[in-house]
Coordinates of C-alpha atoms and ligand atoms in Angstrom, one line a residue:
X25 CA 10.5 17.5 18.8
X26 CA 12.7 15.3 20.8
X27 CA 16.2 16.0 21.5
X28 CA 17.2 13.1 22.3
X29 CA 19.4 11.2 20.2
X30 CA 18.0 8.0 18.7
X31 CA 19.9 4.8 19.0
X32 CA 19.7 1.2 18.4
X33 CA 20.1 -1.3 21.3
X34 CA 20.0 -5.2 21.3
X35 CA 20.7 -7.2 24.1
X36 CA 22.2 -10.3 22.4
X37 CA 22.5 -13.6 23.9
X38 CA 24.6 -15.5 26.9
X39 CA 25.5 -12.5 29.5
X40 CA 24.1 -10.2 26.8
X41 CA 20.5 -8.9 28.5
X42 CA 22.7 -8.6 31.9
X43 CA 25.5 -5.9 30.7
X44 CA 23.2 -4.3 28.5
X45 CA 20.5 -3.8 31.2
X46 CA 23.7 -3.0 33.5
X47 CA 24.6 -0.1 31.1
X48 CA 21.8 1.3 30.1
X49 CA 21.0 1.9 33.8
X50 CA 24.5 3.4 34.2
X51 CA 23.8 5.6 30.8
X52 CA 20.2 6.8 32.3
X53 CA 21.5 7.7 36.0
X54 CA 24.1 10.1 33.8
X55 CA 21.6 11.4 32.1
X56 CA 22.4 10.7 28.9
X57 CA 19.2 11.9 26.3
X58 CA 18.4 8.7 24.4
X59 CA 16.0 7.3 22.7
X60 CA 16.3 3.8 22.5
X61 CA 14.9 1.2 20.1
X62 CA 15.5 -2.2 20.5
X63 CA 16.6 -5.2 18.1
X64 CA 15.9 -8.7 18.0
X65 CA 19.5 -9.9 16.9
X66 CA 21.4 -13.6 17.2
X67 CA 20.3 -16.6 18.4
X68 CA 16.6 -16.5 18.4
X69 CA 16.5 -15.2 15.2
X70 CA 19.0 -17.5 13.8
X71 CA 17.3 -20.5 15.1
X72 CA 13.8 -18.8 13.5
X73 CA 15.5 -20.0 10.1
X74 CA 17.0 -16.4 9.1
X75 CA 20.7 -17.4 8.4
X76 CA 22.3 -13.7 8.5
X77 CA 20.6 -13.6 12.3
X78 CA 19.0 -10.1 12.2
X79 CA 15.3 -9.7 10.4
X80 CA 15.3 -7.6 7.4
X81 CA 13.4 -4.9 9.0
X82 CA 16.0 -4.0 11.8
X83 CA 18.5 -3.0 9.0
X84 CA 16.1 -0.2 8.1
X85 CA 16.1 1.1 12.0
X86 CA 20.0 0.6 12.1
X87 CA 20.0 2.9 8.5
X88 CA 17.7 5.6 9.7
X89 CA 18.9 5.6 13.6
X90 CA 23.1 5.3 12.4
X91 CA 24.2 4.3 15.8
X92 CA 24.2 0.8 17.2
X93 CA 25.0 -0.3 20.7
X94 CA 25.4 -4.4 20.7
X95 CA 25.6 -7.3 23.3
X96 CA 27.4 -9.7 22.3
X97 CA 25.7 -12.7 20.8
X98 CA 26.0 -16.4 20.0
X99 CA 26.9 -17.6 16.9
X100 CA 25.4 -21.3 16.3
X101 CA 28.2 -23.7 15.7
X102 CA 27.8 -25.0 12.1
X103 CA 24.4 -25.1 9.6
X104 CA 25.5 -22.8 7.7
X105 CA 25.2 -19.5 10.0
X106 CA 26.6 -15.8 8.9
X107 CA 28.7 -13.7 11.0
X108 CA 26.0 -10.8 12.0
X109 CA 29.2 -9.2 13.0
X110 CA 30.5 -9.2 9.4
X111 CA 27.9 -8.8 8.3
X112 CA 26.3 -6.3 10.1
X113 CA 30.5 -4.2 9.5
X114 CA 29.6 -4.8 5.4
X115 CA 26.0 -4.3 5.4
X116 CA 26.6 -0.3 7.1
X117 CA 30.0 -0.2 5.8
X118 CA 31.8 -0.1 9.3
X119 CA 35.3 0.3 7.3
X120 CA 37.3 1.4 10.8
X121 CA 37.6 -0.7 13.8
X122 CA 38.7 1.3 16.9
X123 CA 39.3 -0.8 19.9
X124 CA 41.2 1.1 22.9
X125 CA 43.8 -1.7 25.1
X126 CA 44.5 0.2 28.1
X127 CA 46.2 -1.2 31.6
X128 CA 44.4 -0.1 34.6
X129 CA 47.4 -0.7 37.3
X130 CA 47.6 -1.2 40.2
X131 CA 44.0 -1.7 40.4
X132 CA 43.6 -4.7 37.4
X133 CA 46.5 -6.6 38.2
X134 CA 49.1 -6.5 34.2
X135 CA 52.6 -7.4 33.3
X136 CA 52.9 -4.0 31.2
X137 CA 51.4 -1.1 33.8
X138 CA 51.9 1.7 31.3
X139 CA 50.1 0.5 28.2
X140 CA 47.7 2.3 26.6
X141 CA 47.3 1.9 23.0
X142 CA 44.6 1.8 20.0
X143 CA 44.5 -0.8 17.3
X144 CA 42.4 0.7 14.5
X145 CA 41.8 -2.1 12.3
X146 CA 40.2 -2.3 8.7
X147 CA 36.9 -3.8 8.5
X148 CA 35.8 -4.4 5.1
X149 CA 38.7 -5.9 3.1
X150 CA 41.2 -8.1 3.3
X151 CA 40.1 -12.4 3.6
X152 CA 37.5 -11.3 5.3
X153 CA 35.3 -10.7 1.9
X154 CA 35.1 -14.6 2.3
X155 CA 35.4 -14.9 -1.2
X156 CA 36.6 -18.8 -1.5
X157 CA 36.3 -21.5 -4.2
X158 CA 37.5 -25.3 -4.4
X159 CA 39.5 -25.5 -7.9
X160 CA 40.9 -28.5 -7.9
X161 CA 40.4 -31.9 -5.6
X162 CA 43.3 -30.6 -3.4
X163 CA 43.3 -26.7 -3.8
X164 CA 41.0 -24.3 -2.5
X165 CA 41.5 -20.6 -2.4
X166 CA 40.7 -17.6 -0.3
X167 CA 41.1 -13.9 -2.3
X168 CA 42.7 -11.4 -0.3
X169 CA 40.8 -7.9 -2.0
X170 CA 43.1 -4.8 -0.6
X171 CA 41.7 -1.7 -2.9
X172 CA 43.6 1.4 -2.6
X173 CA 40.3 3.5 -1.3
X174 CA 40.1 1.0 1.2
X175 CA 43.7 1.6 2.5
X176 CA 43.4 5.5 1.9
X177 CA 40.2 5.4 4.1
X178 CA 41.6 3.6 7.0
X179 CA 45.0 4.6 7.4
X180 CA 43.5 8.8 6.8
X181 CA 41.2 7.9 10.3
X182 CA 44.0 6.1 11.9
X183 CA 45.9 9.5 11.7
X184 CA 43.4 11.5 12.1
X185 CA 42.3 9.3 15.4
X186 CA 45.6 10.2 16.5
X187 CA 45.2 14.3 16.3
X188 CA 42.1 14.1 17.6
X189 CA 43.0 12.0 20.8
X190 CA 46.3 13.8 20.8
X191 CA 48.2 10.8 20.1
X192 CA 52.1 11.0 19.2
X193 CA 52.6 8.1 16.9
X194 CA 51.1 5.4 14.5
X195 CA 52.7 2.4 13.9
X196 CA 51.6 0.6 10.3
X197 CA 51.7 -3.3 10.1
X198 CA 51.7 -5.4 7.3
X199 CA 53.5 -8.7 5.5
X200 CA 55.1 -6.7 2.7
X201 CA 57.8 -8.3 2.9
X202 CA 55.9 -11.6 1.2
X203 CA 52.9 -9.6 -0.1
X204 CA 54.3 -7.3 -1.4
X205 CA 51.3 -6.3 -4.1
X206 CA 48.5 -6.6 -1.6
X207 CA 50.2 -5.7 1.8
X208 CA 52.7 -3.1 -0.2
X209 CA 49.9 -0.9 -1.4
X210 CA 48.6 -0.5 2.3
X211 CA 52.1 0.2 3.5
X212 CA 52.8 2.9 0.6
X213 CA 49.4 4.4 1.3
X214 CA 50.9 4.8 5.3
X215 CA 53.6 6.2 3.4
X216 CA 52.1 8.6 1.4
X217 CA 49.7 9.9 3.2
X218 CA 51.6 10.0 6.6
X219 CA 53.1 13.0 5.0
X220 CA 50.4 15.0 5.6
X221 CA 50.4 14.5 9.1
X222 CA 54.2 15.8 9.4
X223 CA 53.0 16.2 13.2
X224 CA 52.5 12.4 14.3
X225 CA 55.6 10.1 14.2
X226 CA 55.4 7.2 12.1
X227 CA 57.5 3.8 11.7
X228 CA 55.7 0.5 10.1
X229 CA 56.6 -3.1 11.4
X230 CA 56.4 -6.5 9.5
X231 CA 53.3 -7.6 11.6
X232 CA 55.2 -11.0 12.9
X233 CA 57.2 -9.4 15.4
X234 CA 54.9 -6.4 15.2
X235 CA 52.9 -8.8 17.1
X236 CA 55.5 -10.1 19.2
X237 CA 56.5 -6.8 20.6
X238 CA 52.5 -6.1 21.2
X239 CA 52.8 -9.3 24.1
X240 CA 56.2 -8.1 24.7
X241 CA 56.5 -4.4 25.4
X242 CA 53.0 -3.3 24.3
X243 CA 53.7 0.5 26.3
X244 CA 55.9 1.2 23.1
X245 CA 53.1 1.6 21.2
X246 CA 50.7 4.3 21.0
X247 CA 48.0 4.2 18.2
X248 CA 48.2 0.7 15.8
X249 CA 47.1 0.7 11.9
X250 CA 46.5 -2.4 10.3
X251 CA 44.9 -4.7 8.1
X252 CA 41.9 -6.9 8.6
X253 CA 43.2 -10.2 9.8
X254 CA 46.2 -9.2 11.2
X255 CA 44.3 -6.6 13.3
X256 CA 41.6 -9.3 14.3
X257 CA 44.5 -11.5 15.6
X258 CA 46.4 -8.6 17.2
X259 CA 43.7 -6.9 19.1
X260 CA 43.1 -10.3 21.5
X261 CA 46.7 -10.5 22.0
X262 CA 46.5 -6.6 23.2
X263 CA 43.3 -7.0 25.4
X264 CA 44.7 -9.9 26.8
X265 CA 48.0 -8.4 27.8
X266 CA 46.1 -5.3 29.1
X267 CA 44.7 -8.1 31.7
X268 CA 41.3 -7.3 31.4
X269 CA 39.8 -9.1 28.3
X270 CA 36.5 -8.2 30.2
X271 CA 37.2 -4.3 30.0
X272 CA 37.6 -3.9 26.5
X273 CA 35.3 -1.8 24.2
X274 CA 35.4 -0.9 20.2
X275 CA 33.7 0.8 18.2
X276 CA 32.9 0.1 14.0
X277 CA 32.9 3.7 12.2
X278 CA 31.6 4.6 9.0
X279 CA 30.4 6.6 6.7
X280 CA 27.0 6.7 8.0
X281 CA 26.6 4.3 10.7
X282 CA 28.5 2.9 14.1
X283 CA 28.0 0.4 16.0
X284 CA 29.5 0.2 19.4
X285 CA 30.2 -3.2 21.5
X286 CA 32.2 -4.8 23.7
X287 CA 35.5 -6.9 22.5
X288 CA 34.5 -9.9 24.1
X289 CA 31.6 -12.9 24.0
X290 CA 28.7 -14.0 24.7
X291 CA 30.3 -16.0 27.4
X292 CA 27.5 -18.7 28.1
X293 CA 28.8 -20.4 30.1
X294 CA 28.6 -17.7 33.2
X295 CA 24.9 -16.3 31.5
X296 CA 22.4 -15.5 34.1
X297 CA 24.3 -15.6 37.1
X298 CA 24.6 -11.8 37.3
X299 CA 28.7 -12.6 37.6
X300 CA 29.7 -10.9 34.2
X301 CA 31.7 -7.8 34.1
X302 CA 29.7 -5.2 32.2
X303 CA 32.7 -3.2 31.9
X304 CA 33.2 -3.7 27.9
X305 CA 30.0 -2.7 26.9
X306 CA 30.0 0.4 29.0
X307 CA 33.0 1.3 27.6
X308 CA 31.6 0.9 24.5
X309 CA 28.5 2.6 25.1
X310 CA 31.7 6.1 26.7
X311 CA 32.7 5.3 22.6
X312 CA 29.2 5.6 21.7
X313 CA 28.6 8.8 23.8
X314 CA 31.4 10.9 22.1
X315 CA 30.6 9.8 19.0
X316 CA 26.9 11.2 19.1
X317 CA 28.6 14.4 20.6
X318 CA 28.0 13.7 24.1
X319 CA 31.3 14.3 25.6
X320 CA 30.0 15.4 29.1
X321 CA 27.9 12.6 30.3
X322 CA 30.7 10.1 28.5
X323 CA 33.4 11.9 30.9
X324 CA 31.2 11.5 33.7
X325 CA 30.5 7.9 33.4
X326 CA 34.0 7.3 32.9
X327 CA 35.3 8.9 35.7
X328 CA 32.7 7.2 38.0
X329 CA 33.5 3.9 36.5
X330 CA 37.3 4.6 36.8
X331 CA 36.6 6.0 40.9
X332 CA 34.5 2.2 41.1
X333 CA 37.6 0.4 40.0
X334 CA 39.7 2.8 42.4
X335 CA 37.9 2.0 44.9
X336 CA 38.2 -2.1 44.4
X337 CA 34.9 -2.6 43.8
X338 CA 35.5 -5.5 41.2
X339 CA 33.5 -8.2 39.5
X340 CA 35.2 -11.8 40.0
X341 CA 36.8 -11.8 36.7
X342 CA 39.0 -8.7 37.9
X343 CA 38.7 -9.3 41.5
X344 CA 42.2 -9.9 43.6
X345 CA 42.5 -10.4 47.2
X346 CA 45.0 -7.6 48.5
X347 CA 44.6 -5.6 45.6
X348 CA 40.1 -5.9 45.2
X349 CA 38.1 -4.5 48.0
X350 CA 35.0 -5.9 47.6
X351 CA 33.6 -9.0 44.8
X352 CA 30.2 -7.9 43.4
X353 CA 27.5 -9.1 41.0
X354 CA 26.9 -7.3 37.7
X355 CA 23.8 -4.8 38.8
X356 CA 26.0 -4.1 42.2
X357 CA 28.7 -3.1 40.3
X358 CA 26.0 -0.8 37.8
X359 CA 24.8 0.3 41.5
X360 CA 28.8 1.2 42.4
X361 CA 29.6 3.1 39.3
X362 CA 25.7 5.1 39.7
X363 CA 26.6 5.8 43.2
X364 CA 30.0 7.4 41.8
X365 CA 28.3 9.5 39.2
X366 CA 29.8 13.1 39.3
X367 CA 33.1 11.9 41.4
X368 CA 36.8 11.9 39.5
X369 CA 39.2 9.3 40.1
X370 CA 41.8 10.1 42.2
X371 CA 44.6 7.9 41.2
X372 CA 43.6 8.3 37.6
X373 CA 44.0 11.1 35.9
X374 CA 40.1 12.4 34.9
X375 CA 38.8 11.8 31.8
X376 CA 37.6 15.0 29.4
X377 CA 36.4 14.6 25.7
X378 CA 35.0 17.5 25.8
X379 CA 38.3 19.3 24.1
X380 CA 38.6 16.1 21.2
X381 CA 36.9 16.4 18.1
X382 CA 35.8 13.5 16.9
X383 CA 38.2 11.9 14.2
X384 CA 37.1 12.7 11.1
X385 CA 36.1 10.5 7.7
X386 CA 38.2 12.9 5.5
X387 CA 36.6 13.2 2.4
X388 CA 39.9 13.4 0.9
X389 CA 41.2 11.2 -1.6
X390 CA 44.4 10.9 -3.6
X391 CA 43.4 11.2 -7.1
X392 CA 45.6 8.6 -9.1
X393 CA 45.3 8.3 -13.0
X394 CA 46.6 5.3 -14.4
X395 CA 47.8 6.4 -18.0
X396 CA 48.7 3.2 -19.2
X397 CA 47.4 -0.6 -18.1
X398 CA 48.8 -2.5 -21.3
X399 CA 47.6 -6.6 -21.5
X400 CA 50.8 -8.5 -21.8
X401 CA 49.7 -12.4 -21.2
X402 CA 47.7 -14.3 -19.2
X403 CA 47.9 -17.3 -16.3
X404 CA 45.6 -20.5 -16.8
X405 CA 45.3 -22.4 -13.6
X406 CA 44.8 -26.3 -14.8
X407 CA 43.5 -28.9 -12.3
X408 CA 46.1 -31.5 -13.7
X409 CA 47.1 -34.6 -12.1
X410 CA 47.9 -37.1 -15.2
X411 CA 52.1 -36.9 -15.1
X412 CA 55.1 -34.8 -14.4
X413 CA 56.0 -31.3 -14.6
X414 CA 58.2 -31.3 -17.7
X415 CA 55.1 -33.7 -19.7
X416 CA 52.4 -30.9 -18.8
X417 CA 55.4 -28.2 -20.0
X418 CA 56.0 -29.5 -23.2
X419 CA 52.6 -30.6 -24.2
X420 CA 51.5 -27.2 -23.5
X421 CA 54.0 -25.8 -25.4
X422 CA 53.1 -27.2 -28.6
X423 CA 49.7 -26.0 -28.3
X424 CA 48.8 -23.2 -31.1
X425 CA 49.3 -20.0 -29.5
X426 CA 49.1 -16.7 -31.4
X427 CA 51.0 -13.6 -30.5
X428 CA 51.9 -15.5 -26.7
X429 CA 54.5 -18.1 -25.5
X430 CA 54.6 -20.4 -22.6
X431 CA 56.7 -19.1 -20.2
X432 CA 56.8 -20.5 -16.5
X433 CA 54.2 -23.2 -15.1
X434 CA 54.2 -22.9 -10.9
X435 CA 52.5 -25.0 -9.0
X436 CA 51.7 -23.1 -5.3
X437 CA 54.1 -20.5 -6.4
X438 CA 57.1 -22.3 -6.9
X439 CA 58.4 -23.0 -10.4
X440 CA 58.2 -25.8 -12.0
X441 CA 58.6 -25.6 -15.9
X442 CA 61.5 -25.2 -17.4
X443 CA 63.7 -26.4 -15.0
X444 CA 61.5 -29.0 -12.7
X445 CA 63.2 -28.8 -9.2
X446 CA 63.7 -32.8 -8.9
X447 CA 62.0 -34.9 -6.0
X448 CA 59.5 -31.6 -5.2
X449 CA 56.0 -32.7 -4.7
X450 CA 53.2 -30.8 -6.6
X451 CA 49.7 -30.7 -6.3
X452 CA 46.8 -31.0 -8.8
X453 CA 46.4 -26.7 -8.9
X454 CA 49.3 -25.4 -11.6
X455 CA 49.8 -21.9 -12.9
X456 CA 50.5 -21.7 -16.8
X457 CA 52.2 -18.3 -17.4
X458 CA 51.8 -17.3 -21.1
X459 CA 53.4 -13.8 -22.0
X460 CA 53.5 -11.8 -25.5
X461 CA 56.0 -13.1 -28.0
X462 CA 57.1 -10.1 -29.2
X463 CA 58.2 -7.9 -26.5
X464 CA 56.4 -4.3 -28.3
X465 CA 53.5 -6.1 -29.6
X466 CA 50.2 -5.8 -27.7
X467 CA 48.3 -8.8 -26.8
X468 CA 44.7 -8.7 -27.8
X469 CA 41.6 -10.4 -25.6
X470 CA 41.0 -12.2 -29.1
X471 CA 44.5 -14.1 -28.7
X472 CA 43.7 -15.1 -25.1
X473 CA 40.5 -16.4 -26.1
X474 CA 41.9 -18.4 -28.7
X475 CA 44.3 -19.7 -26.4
X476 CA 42.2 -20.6 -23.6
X477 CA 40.3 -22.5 -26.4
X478 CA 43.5 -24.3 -27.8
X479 CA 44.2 -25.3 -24.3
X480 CA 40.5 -26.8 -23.9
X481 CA 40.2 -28.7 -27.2
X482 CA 43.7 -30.3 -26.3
X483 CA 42.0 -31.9 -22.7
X484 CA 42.6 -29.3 -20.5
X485 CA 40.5 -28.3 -17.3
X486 CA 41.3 -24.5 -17.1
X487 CA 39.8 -23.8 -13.6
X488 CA 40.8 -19.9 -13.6
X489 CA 42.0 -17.3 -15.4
X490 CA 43.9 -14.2 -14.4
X491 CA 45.2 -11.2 -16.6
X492 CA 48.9 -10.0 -16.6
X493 CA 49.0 -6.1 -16.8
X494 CA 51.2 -3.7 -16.7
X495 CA 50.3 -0.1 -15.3
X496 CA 52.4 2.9 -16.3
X497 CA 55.5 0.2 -17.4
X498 CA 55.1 -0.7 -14.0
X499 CA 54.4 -4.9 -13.6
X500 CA 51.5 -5.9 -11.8
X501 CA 51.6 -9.3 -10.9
X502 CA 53.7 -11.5 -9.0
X503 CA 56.8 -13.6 -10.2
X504 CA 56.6 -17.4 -9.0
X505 CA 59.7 -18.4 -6.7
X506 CA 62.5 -18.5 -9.0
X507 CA 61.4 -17.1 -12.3
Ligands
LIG23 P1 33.8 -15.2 25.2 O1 34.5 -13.8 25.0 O2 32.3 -15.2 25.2 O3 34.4 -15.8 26.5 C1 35.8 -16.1 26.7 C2 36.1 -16.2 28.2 O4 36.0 -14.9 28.8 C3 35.1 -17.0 29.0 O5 35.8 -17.7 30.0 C4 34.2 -16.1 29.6 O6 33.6 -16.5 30.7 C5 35.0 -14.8 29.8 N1 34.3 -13.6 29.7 C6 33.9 -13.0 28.6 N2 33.3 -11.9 28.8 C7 33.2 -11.7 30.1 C8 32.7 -10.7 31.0 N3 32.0 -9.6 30.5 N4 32.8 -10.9 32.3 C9 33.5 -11.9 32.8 N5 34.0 -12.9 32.1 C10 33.9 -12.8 30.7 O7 34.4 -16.1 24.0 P2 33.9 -17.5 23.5 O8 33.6 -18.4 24.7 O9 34.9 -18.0 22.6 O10 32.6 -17.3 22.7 C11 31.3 -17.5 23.2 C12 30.3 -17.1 22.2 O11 30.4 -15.7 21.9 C13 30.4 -17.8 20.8 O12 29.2 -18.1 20.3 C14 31.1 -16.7 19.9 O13 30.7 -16.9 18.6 C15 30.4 -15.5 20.5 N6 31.2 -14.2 20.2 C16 30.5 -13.1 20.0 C17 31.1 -11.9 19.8 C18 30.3 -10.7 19.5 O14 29.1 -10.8 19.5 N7 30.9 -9.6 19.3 C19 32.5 -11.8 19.9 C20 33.2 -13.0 20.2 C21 32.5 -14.2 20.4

């Protein structure tokens, strides 16, 4: 039986086939025992009519083989196209994404010569579940989904990234200071379970001049938890300030599966010229190599590729005159870094991985019981457009309504009924807030079914419908501005 371990390869689109054949030569000059099967993913396949982009077959490879090394591919502009990226991060449950944004000075030429930092970004939640509706003729929404397994599971391998690298701190970032349900519960989780890591220093920053302080004095940070978006948006601005957007790797952990690529493009526009840096991919395929547990031959390519950059052997998007030696093509610079294999940097300190476990999925999970969740009203959300604020108030108001009262109506979050806010313009989306009469009375489903039918029969368009609970006397739901 064969040693080797099995991965997945495709070659993707634009400058794809070049890095990838680029890397894989670099991979098989180190020696690394692969056995490679190869993907037809991206264009091709979404121009064949398949709208995800990847045939239903490969997903049984990418199951059984568990590791994935991508090009980058194209995404058709419009017509209706998926993200095989998000998909392919949903499909295999990739929860963690771990992209490293190191400076390479003096020999890529950055503002910020000591930064080296990790933004592990969750991959599953967040907007990104794309889960959007038009309610109204003016309102659409996007649901933002943060579940507390989610946040245990991310923030737990951002920690445990950190022991295992032997970083010193993690920095949490989140908008709790507005979303304070959704982006609270990921900063509480930090919280909570950054106790258990009493060894690795912790602070949390609203992510607004979290981000500013990433373009501004990125060297301050060491290893970066976050959620989806906001991780999305912050790792460009860190591979950017690095200075070497072409440099980057990450890798999507799971469960079960990884898939390995580099941060950037397809870039068509330089395809087939052999000019593209292969850089991010390899790095990505170093990922890929300590990940299947082989930390030798991903030391020794990295420390030949670090000895090619040394030695200013640079592809043009990195090349400088009095800092580059020498502007090569993509296979020369596959040929520089093969003809390095075995060296160590000299400038650079030399990589080893062979003394870092891999960070760990912990099994682990806080076990919270709700004892309580107690049904105390309901919001209908009316597509409404026929008069004022105080006319849709007081209509509703006299509609029958057993057990529940009308409390506040908001329209985008801002109240108002009772107590219109004059010369503010609404739109057509408005949030009807009806809450238990009786304080220490429970409110059935039957009463909000009635209602929601005494609303209907009076000409209402009730476009959605959401719950107000407590759990454990504790409120869970948001108050509009100035309720
Ligand atoms: P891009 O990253 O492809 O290119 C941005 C800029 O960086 C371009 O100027 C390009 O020439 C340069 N560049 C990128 N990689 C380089 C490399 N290895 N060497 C030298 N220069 C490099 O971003 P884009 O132009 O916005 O997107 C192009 C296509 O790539 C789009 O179809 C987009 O959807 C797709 N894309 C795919 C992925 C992926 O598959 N993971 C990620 C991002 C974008």
């Amino acid at each position: 039986m064969s040693d080797k371990v099995k991965i997945v390869v495709a070659n993707g689109d634009g400058i794809g086939p070049e890095i990838m054949d680029a890397t894989l030569r670099i991979l098989d000059a180190a020696g690394a025992p692969l056995d490679i099967a190869t993907i037809e993913i991206g264009e091709k396949v979404y121009k064949q009519g398949v709208s995800a982009g990847i045939q239903a077959d490969a997903w049984d490879l990418l199951r059984d083989r568990k590791v994935f090394l991508k090009a980058p591919i194209t995404t058709p502009q419009g017509g209706g196209y998926k993200s095989l990226n998000v998909t392919t991060r949903k499909t295999l449950g990739l929860y963690a994404n771990v992209r490293p944004c190191q400076s390479f000075h003096p020999y890529i030429v950055t503002r910020h010569p000591s930064m080296n930092l990790v933004i592990i970004r969750e991959n599953e939640e967040d907007l990104y579940a794309g889960i959007e509706h038009q309610q109204t003729a003016e309102v659409v929404q996007c649901l933002k989904l943060i579940s507390r397994p989610g946040c245990e599971k991310i923030v737990r391998y951002a920690f445990e990234y950190a022991r295992a690298y032997g970083r010193k701190k993690v920095t949490c970032m989140t908008k709790d200071n507005i979303m304070k349900m959704s982006d609270g519960l990921f900063h509480r989780v930090f919280d909570e379970i950054g106790k258990e890591y009493p060894d690795i220093n912790q602070e949390h920053w609203i992510i607004d001049i979290g981000s500013a302080l990433i373009a501004d004095t990125p060297e301050r940070f060491d290893v970066i938890v976050t959620l989806n978006l906001y991780g999305d948006i912050i790792s460009d601005i860190a591979a950017q300030v690095a200075g070497s957007v072409g440099l980057g790797g990450s890798a999507n952990i799971g469960d079960q599966c990884a898939m390995f690529e580099a941060i950037h493009g397809s870039a068509p526009t330089i395809a087939g010229q052999n000019i593209a840096n292969p850089s991010g991919l390899l790095n990505a395929a170093i990922m890929m190599l300590v990940h299947v547990n082989l930390p030798e031959v991903a030391a020794k390519i990295n420390n030949a590729w670090l000895c090619t950059l040394e030695d200013g052997i640079h592809t043009a998007d990195i090349f400088k005159m009095h800092v580059s030696e020498k502007k090569v093509g993509t296979r020369e610079f596959a040929d520089a870094v093969i003809e390095r294999m075995g060296k160590l940097p000299k400038h650079f300190a030399p990589v080893s991985y062979s003394d870092a476990p891999k960070a760990r999925v912990t099994e682990k999970q806080t076990v919270h019981q709700t004892k309580a969740k107690e049904l105390i009203g309901i919001d209908l959300f009316l597509d409404w457009s026929n008069g004022a604020a105080q006319e849709l108030g007081d209509r509703l108001a006299q509609v029958p309504q057993d057990g529940l009262k009308l409390l506040t109506i908001t329209n985008r979050g801002v109240k108002a009924w009772p107590d219109d806010i004059p010369g503010k313009s609404f739109t057509d989306h408005w949030c009807c807030r009806f809450t238990r009469k009786d304080e220490s009375a429970a409110v059935t489903k039957a009463q909000l079914m009635q209602l929601m039918q005494e609303v209907t029969d009076a000409g209402y368009d009730i476009v959605k419908t959401e719950n107000l609970y407590y759990f454990d006397g504790v409120r869970g739901y948001s108050l509009g501005q100035g309720e």
